[in-house]
Coordinates of C-alpha atoms in Angstrom, one line a residue:
X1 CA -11.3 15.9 1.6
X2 CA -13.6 13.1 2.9
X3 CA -16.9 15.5 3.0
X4 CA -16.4 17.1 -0.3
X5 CA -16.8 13.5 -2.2
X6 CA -19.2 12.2 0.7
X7 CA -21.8 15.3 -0.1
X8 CA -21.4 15.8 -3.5
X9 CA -23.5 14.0 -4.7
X10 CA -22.6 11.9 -8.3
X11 CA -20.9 15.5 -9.7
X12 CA -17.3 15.1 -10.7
X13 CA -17.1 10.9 -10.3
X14 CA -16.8 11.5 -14.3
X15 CA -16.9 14.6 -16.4
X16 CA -20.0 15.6 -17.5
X17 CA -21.0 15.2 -21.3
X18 CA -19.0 12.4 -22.4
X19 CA -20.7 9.3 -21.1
X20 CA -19.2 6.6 -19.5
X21 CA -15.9 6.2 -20.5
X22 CA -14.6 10.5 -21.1
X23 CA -11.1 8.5 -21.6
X24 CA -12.0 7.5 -25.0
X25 CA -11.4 3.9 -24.7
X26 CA -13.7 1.0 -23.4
X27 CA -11.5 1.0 -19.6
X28 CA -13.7 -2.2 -18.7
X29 CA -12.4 -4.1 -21.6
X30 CA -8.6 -2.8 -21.3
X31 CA -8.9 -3.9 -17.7
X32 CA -10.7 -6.9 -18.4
X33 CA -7.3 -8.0 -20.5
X34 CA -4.9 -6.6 -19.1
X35 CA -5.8 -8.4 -15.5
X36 CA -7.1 -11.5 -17.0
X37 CA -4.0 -13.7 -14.3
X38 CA -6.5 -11.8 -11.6
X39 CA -9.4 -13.8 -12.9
X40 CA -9.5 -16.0 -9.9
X41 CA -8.4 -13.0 -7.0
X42 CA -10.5 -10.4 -4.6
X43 CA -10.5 -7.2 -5.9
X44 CA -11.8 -4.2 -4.2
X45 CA -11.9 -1.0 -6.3
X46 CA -11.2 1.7 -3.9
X47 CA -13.7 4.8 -5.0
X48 CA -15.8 3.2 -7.3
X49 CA -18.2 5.7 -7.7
X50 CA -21.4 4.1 -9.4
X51 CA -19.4 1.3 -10.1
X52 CA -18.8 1.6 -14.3
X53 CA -15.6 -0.5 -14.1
X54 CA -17.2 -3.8 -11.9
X55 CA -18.0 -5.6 -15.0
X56 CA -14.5 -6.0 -15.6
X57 CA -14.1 -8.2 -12.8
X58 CA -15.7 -11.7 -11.5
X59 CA -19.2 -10.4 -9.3
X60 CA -18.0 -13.4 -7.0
X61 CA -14.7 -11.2 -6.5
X62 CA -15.5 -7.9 -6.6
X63 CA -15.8 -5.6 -4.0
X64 CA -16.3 -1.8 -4.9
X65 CA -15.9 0.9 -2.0
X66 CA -16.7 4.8 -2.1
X67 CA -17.2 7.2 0.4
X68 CA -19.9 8.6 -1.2
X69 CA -23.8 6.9 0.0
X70 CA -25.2 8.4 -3.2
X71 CA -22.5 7.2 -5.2
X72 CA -23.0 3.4 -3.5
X73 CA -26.7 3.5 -4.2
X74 CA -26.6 4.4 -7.8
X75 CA -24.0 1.5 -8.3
X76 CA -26.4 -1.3 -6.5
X77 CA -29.1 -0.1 -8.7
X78 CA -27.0 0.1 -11.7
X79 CA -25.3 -3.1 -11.1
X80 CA -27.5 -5.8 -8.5
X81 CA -25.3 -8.9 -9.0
X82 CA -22.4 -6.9 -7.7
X83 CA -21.4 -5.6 -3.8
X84 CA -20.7 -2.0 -3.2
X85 CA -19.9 -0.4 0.5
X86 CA -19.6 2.3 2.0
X87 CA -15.6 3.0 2.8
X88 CA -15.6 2.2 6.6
X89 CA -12.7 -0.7 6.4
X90 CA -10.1 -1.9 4.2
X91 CA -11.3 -5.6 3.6
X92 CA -8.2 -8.2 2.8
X93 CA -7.9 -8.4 -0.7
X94 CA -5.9 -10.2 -3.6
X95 CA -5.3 -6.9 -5.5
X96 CA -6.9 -3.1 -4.9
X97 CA -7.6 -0.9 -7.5
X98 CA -7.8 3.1 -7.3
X99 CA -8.5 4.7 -10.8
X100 CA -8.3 8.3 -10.6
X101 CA -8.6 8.2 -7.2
X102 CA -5.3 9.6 -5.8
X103 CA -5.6 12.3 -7.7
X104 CA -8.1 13.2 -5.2
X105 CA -6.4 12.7 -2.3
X106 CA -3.6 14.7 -0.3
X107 CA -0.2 12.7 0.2
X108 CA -1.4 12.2 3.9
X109 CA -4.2 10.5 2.5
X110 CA -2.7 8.1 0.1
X111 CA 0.1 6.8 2.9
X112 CA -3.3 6.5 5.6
X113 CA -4.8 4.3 3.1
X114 CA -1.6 2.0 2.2
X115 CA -1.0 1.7 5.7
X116 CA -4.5 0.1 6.4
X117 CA -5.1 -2.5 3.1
X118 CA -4.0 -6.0 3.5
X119 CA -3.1 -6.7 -0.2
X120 CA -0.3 -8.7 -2.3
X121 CA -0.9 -5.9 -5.4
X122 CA -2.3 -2.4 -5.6
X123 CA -3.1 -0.2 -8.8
X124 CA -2.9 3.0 -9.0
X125 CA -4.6 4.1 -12.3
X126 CA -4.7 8.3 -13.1
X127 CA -2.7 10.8 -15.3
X128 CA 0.7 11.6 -14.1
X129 CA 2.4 14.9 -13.6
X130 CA 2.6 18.1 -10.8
X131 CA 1.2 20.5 -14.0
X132 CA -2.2 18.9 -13.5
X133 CA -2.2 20.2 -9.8
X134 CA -4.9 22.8 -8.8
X135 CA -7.3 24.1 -6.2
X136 CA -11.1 24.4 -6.5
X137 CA -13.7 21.5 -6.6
X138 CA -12.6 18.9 -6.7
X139 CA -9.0 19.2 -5.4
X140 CA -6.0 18.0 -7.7
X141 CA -3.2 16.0 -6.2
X142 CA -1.7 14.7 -9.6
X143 CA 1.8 13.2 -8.7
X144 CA 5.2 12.3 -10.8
X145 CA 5.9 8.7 -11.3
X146 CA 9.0 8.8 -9.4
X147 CA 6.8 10.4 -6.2
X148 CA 4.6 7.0 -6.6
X149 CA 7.6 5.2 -6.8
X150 CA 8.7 6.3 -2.9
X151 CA 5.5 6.5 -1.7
X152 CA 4.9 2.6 -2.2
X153 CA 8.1 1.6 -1.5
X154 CA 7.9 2.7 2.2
X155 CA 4.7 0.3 2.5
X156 CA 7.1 -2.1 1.1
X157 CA 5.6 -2.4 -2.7
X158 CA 7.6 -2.3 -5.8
X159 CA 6.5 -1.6 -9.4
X160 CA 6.5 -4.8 -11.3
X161 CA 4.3 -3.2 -14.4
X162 CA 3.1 0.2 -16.0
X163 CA 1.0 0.5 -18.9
X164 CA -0.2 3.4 -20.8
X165 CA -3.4 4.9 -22.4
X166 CA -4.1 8.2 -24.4
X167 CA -6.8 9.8 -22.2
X168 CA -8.3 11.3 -25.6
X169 CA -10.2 14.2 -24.4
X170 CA -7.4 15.6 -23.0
X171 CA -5.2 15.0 -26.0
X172 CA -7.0 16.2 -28.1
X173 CA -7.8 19.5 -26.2
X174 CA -5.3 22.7 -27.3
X175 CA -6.0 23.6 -23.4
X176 CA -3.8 20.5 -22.5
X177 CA -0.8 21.3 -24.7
X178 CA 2.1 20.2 -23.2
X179 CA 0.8 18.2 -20.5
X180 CA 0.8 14.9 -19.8
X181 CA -2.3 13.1 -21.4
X182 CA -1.8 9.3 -21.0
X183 CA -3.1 7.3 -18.0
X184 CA -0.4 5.2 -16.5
X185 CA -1.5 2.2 -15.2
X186 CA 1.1 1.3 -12.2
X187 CA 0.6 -1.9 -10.8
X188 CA 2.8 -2.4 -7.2
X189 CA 3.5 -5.8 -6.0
X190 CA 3.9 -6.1 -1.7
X191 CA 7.0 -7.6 -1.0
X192 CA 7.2 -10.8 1.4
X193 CA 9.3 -11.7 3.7

């Protein structure tokens, strides 16, 4: 999975043809509000790509990882006041963010990376729902709510908010009758003990 995102290049970090925000809502400003009681914690956003969400978040705080070099050296040109790495470690942070980035990854994948971050709160931010799943390039993974549910419950997180958005593209697409088109935002909370 690693080498398809590492070698591709910036294809498929958004679709192609509808800018910077495909989802048909301003996602900095959304997160922006929604996570203003973060204003003061470490964030790392876990696949940022070229960075487009960073502005949402204090530069001071912010941390974006990708596994992609291309991906990592559009995002320090795009975005200079702000730190971007390549994935090699999971630093310590207050609260990790991964927006459609589990979608990506096989259910191995996801429980490696929970079992690696040191973090109170973790995001996972994609559209919900098996019928999304398919082969090709890039790989779907999508997953059910409850799935998400068990999954970070055996790294000892429980979900303490979800919010949803319309992803418009999709909702307004006759190809995507019947599916799932809203992006649930799932925000986990680590127990303590």
């Amino acid at each position: 999975m690693g080498n398809f995102w590492a070698e591709e290049g910036l294809d498929h970090i958004i679709p192609k043809g509808y800018g910077d925000y495909p989802e048909g809502f301003d996602v900095v400003s959304f997160l922006r509000s929604w996570l203003s009681p973060f204003d003061q914690s470490d964030i790392v956003d876990l696949g940022c790509g070229y960075g487009r969400l960073c502005t949402a978040f204090s530069k001071e705080r912010y941390k974006g990882l990708d596994i992609n070099p291309n991906a990592v050296l559009m995002a320090k040109k795009l975005y200079p006041d702000y730190q971007f790495f390549e994935l090699e470690t999971y630093p310590k942070a207050d609260l990790y963010l991964a927006y459609t980035v589990f979608l990506h990854l096989e259910d191995h994948e996801v429980e490696s990376i929970l079992q690696k971050v040191d973090t109170s709160y973790f995001i996972v931010a994609e559209i919900l729902g098996r019928e999304w799943r398919r082969d090709g390039n890039p790989p779907v993974f999508n997953r059910e709510f409850d799935e998400y549910l068990k999954i970070f419950h055996r790294y000892q997180f429980d979900l303490v908010e979800e919010k949803l958005k319309p992803y418009e593209r999709y909702k307004q697409n006759a190809c995507y009758l019947g599916k799932n088109t809203d992006i649930s935002f799932l925000l986990f909370k680590r127990k303590t003990s």
